[in-house]
Coordinates of C-alpha atoms and ligand atoms in Angstrom, one line a residue:
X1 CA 188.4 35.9 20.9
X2 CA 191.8 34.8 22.2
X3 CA 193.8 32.6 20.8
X4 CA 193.7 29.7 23.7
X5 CA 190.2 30.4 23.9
X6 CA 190.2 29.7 20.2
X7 CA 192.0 26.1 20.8
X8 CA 189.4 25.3 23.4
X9 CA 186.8 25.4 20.8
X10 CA 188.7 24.0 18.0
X11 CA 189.5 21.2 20.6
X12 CA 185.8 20.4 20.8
X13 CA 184.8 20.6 17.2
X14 CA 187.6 17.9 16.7
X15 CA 185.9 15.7 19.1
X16 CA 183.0 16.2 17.9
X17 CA 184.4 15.1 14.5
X18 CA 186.1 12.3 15.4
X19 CA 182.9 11.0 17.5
X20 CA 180.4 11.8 13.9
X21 CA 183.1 9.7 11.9
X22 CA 183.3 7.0 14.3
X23 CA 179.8 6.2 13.6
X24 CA 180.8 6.2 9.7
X25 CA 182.0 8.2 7.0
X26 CA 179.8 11.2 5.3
X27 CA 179.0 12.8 8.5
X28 CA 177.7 16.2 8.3
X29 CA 176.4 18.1 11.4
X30 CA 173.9 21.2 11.6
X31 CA 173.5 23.3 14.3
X32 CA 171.6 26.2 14.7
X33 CA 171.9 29.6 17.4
X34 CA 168.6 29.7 19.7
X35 CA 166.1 31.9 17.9
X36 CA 165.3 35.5 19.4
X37 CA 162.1 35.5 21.7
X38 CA 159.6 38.3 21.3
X39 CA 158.4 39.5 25.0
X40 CA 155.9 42.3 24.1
X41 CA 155.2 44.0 20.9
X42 CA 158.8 44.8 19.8
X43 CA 160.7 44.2 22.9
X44 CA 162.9 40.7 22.8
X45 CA 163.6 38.7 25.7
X46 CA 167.4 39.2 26.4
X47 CA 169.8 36.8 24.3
X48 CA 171.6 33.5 25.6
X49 CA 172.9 31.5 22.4
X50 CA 172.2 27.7 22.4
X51 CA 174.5 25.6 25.0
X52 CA 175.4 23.5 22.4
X53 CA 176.8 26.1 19.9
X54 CA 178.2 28.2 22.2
X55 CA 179.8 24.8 23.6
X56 CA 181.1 24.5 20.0
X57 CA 181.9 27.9 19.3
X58 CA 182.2 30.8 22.1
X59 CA 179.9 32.3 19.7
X60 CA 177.1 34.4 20.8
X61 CA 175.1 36.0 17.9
X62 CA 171.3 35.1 17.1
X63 CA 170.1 34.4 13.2
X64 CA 173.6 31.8 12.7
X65 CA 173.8 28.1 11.9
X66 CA 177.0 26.1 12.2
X67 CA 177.8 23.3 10.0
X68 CA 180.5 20.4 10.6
X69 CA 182.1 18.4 7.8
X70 CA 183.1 16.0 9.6
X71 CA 185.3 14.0 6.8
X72 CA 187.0 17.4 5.6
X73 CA 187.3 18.1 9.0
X74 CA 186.0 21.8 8.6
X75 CA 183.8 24.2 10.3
X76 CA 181.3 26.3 8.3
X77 CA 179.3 29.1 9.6
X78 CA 176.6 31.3 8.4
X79 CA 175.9 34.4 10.6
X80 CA 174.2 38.0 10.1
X81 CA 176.7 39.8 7.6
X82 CA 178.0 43.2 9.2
X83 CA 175.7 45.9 8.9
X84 CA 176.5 49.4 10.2
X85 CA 173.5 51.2 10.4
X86 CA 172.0 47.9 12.3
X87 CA 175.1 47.6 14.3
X88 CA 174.3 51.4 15.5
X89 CA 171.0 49.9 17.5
X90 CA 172.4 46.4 17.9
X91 CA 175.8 46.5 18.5
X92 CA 179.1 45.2 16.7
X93 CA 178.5 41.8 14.6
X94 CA 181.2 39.5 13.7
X95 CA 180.3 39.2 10.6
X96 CA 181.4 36.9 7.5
X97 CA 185.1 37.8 8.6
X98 CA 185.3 37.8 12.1
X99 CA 183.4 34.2 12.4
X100 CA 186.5 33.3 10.0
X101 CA 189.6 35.3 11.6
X102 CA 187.9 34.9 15.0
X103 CA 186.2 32.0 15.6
X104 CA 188.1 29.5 13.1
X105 CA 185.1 29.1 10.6
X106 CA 187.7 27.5 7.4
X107 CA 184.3 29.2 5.3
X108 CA 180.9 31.6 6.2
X109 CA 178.2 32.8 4.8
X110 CA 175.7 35.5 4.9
X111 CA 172.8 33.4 6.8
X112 CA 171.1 34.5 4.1
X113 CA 173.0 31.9 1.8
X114 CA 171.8 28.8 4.2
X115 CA 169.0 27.9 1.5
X116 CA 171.2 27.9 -1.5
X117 CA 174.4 26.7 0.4
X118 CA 172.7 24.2 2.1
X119 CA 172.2 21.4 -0.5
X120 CA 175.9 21.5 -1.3
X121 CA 177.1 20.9 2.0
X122 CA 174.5 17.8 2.3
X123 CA 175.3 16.6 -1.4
X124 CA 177.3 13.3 -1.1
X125 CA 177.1 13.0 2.9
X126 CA 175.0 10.0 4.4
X127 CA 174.4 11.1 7.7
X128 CA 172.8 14.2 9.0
X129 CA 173.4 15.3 12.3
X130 CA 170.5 17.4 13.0
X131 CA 168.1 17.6 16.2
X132 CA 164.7 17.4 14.6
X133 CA 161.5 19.0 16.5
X134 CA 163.1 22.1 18.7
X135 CA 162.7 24.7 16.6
X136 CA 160.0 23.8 13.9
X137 CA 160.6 26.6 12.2
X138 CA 164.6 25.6 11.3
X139 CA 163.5 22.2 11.0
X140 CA 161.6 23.3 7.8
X141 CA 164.7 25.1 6.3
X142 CA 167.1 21.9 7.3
X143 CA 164.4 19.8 5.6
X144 CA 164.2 21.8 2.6
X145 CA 167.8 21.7 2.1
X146 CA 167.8 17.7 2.1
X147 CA 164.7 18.2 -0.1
X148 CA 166.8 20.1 -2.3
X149 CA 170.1 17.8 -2.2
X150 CA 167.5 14.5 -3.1
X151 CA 166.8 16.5 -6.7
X152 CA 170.0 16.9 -7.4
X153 CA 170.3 12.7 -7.5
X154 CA 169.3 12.6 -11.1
X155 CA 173.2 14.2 -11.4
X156 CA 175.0 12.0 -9.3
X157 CA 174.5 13.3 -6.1
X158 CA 173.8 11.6 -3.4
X159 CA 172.2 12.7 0.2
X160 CA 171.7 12.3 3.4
X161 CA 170.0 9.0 4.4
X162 CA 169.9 8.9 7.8
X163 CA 169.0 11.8 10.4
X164 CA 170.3 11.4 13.5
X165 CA 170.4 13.9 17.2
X166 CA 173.8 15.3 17.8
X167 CA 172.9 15.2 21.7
X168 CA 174.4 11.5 21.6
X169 CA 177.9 12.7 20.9
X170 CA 177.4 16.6 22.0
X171 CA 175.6 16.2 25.3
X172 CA 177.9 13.0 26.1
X173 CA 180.8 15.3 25.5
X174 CA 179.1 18.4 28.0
X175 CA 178.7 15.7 30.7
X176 CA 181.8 15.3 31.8
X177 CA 183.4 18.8 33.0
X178 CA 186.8 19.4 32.0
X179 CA 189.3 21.6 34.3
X180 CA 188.2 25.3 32.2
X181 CA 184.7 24.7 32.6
X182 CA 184.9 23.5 36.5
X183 CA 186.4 27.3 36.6
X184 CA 183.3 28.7 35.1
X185 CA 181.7 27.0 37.5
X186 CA 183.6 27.8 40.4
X187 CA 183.3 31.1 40.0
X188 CA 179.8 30.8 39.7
X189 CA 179.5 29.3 42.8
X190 CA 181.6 31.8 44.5
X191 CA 179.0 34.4 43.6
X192 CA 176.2 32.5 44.2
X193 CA 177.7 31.9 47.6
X194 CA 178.0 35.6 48.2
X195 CA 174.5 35.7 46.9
X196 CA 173.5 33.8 49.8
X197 CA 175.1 35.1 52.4
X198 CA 174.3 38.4 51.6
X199 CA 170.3 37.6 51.7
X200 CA 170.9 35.7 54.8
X201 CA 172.3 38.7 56.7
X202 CA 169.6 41.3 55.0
X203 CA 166.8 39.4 55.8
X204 CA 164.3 40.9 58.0
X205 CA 160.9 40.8 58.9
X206 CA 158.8 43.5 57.9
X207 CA 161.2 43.0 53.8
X208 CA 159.2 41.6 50.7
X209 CA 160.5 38.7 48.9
X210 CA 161.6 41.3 45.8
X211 CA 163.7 43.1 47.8
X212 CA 165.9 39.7 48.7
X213 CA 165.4 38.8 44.5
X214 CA 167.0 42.3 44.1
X215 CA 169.7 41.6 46.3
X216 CA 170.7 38.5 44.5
X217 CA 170.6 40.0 41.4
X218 CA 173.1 43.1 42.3
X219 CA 175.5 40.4 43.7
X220 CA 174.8 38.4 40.7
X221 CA 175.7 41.2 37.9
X222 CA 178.3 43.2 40.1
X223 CA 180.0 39.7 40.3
X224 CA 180.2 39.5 36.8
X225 CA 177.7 37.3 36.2
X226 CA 176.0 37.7 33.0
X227 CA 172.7 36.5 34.4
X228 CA 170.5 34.1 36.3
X229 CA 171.0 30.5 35.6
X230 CA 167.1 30.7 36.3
X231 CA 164.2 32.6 37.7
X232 CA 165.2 33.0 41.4
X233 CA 162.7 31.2 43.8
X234 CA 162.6 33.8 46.7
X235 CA 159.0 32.0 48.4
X236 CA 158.6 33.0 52.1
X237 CA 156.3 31.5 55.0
X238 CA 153.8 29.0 53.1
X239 CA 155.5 30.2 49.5
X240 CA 158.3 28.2 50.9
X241 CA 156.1 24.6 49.8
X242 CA 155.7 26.1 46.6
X243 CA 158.2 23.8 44.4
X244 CA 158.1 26.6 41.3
X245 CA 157.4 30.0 43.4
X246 CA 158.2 32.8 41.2
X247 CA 155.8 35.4 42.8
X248 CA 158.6 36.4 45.4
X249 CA 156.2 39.2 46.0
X250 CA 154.9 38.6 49.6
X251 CA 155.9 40.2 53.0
X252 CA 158.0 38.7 55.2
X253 CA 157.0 38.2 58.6
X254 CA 158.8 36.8 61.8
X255 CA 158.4 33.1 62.5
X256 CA 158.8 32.7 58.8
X257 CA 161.1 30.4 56.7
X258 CA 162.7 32.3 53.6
X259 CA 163.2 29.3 51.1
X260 CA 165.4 30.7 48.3
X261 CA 166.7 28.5 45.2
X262 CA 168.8 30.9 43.0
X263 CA 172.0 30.6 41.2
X264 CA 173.6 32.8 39.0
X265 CA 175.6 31.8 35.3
X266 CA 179.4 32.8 34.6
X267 CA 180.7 31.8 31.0
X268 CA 178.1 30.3 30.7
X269 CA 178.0 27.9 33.4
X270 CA 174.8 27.3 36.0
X271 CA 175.0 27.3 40.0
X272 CA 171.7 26.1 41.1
X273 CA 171.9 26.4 45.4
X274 CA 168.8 26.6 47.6
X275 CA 169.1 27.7 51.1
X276 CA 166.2 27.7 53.9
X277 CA 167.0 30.2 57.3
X278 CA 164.6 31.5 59.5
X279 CA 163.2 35.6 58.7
X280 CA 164.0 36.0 62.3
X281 CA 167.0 34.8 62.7
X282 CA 166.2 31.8 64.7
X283 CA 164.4 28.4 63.9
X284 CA 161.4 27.6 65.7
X285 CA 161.5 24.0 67.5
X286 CA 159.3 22.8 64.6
X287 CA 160.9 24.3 61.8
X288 CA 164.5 23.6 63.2
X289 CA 162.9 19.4 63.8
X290 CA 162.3 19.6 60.2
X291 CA 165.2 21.3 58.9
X292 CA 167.7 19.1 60.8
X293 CA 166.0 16.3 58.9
X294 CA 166.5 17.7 55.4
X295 CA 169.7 18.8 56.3
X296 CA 171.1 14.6 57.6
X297 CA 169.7 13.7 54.0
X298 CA 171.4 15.9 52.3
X299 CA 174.6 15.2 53.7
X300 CA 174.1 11.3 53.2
X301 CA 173.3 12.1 49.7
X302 CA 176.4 14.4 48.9
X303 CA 178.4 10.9 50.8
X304 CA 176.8 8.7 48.2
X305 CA 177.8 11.1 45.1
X306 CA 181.2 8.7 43.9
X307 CA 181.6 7.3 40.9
X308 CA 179.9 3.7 40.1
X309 CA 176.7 5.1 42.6
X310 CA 173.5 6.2 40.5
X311 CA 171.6 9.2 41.0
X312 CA 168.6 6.8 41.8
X313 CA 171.1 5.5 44.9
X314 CA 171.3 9.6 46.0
X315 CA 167.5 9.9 45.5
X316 CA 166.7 6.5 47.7
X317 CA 168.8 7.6 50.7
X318 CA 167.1 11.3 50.7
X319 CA 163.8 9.3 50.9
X320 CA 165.3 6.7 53.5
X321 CA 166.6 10.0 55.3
X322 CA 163.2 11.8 54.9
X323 CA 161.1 9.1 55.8
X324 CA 162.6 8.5 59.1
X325 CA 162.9 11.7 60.0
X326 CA 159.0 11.9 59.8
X327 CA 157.9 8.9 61.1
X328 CA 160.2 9.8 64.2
X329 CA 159.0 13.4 64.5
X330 CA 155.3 11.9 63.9
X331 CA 154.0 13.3 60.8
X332 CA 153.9 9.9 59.2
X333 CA 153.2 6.4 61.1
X334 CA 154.3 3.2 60.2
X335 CA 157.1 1.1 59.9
X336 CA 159.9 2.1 58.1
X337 CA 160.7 0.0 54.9
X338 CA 156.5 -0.4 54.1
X339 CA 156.5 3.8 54.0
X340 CA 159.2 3.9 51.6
X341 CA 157.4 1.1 49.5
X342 CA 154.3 2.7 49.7
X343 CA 155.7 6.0 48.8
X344 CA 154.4 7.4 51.8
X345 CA 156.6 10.7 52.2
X346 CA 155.0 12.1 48.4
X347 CA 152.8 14.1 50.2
X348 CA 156.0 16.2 51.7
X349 CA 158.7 15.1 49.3
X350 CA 157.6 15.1 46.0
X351 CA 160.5 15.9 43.5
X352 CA 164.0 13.9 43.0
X353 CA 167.0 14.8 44.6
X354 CA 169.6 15.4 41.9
X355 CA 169.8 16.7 38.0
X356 CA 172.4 17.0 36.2
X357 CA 174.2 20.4 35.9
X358 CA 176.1 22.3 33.3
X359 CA 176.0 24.8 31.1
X360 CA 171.7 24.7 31.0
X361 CA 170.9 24.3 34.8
X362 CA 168.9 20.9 34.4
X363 CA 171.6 20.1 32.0
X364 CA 171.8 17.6 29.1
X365 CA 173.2 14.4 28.8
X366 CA 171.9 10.6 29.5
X367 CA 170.5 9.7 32.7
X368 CA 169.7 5.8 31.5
X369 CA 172.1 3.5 29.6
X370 CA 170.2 0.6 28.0
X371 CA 166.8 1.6 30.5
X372 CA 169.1 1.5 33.7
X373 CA 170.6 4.6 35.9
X374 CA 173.4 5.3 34.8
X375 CA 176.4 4.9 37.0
X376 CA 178.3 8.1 38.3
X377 CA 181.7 9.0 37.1
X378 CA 184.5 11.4 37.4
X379 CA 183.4 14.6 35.8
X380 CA 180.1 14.8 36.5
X381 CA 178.2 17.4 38.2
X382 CA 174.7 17.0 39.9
X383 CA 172.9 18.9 42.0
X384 CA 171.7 17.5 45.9
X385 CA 168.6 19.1 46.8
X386 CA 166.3 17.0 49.0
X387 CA 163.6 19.1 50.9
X388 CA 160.4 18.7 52.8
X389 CA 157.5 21.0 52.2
X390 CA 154.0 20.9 54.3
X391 CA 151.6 21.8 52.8
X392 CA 149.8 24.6 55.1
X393 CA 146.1 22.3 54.4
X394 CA 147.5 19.5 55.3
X395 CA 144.7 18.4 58.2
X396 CA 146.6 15.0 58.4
X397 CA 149.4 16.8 60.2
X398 CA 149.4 18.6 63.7
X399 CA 148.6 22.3 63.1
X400 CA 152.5 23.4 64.0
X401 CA 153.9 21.6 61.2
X402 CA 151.8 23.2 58.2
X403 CA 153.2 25.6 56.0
X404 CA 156.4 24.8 56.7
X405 CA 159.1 24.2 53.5
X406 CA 162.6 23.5 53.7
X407 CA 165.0 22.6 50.2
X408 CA 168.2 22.5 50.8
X409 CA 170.4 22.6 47.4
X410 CA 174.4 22.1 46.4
X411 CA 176.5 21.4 43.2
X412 CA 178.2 18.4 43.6
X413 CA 181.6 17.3 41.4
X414 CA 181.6 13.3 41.2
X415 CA 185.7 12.5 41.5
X416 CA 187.6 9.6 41.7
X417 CA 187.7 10.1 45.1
X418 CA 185.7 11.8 47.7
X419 CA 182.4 14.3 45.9
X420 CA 183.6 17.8 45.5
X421 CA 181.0 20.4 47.2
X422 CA 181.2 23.6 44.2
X423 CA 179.3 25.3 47.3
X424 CA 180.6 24.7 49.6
X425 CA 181.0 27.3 52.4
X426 CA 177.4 28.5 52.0
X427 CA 175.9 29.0 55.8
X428 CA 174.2 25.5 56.3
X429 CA 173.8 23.9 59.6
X430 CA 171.4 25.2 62.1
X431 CA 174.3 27.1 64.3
X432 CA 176.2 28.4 61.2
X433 CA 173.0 29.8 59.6
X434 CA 172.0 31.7 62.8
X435 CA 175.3 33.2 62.9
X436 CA 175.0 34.4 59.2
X437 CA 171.4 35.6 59.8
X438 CA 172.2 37.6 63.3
Ligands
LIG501 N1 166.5 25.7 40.5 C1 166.0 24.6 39.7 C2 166.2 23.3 40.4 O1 166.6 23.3 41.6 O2 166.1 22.3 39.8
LIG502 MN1 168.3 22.0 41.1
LIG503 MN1 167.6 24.9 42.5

């Protein structure tokens, strides 16, 4: 790893420090690498390390635990020792030396030490940083460590008395984006943008779904991406009001929507966008009535994404948006403020607007302070991604309207000024997305 790369994690680690000793003295912080998944038999699921220690880190290898003292302001790691017969099948480890000389560990260990290195690190530290309940399996080794410092008290040791989730000061920390990571996520808008446009202007009737998936993929990987930020929703015709489609399996016919919510990860760092354009090329009246809907609340959302607004204020005016746009194209009746009471638009618009987006695509961090939205601030990112999705049985609805699903889907950067579209540039409005799909 290079050596500014090296600050930039350093950097964190020290803010993280300062943050464990601002709540008090004896703070100690574990934090384990995501465990390896098993697919089938003795194939794993390909590798992405835990946000939070790669956040910390940079580094990427399974079977490794960091630990943070926060008082002597060091960095401890324990990671698979080199190995190279395994490293013949695997690939190159870092090893005991490399996480020192490389990724600033001031100590490692062979993971295989954690159990018997462990209890020193905990002896005489009062709290424990530690998020209890993901991985039940570490959660027993963490425990038995404490276990292990408390018999120790009959010599004047002392332990941890207080467990508490590093999220508070980690995920705090992830929310708000500094200039390097807005880069990683730049450029993984950029090739999710070409992504887009790329499906947009292969579409055609007659193609499955997997051969658009495909398509996003290639862009994806040639781009340099090293993967999805998650499964790509490719849903076509009625897969379209399908919130989770993952199918992407049917074929496309004309006079079908192609709803597609895929983003791809660079360094580490999500794009979530979702684009809806006709198979054909051209909207029908019905699905273009509905699009043009979605399409006035998502703008009025992205207008309301400024600091001091909440993401509850987004969600309400894609709802206000939504909601009028139905009751004026008929497919609800009523007056306008008792729909929205009543929750009337559920039926079509049944998910919130906005999520917070990082390094995981829903990513972490608070969305109440003291049980009320929080407000908006510089640094934030959050997706906008109203829709409206008929359900094609829906018998309360004229028989033109069913089936028919439109999300549309941006990342948005809250400034101190006007919101920042990541996105932007992506085919959107009616004209601009039958130009890109001629
Ligand atoms: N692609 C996941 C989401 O839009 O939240
Ligand atoms: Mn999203
Ligand atoms: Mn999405």
């Amino acid at each position: 790893m290079n050596v500014s790369k090296q600050e930039l994690y350093a950097g964190r680690r020290a803010a993280a420090m300062d943050a464990m000793l601002a709540g008090g003295a004896g703070s100690v912080a574990v934090l384990a690498a995501a465990p390896v998944f098993i697919r089938n038999n003795d194939v794993e699921h390909d590798y992405r390390q835990d946000s939070d220690v790669f956040y910390l880190t940079g580094f990427d290898e399974p079977d490794s635990v960091m630990v943070l003292l926060a008082d002597e302001r060091k960095f401890v790691m324990f990671v698979r020792p080199r190995d190279p017969e395994r490293e013949v099948w695997d690939g190159a480890r870092a090893g005991v030396e490399g996480a020192v000389a490389n990724f600033g560990a001031a100590e490692a260990f062979k993971i295989s030490d954690f159990a018997t290195e462990l209890p020193k690190l905990l002896s005489n530290k009062s709290r424990l940083h530690y998020r209890l309940g993901r991985d039940r399996g570490f959660d027993e080794r963490v425990l038995a460590g404490l276990e292990a410092t408390r018999r120790r008290g009959r010599m004047g040791v002392s332990w941890p008395t207080e467990i508490v989730d590093p999220g508070a000061i980690l995920h705090e920390m992830r929310m708000f984006k500094t200039s390097s990571e807005l880069e990683s996520m730049r450029a993984a808008a950029a090739i999710t943008r070409e992504a887009h446009e790329r499906a947009m202007r292969a579409t055609k009737p007659g193609m499955f779904e997997h051969e658009i998936e495909a398509l996003l993929l290639e862009t994806f990987r040639r781009g340099g991406s090293e993967r999805v930020a998650y499964g790509s929703i490719v849903g076509s015709g009625p897969n379209a009001t399908v919130l989770h489609y993952r199918s992407n399996n049917r074929k496309m016919e004309s006079g079908d929507l192609l709803l597609i919510d895929a983003g791809c990860e660079y360094g580490y760092y999500a794009s979530d966008v979702t684009r809806t354009f006709p198979v054909s090329g051209a909207f029908t009246a019905p699905q273009r009535a509905i699009y043009e809907v979605v399409l006035e609340a998502q703008i009025e959302s992205i207008a309301l994404t400024r600091a001091g607004q909440t993401l509850d204020d987004v969600h309400k005016k894609s709802v206000e948006v939504l909601t009028r746009g139905l009751l004026t194209l008929g497919l609800l009746k009523g007056d306008l403020v008792d729909l929205i009471a009543k929750e009337a638009y559920k039926p079509f618009y049944m998910h919130r607007t906005s999520h917070w987006l990082g390094m995981d695509v829903h990513d972490v961090g608070a969305y109440f302070i003291a049980g009320k939205h929080r407000p908006l601030a510089p640094g934030m990112v959050i997706t906008v991604e109203p829709g409206i999705y008929i359900a094609r049985d829906n018998a309360s609805v004229a028989p033109e309207w069913r089936g028919i699903g439109v999300r549309i889907e941006d990342d948005i950067l809250v400034t101190d000024g006007e919101p920042v579209n990541l996105t932007d540039g992506i085919p959107k409005t009616v004209g601009e997305i039958e130009r890109a799909c001629a």
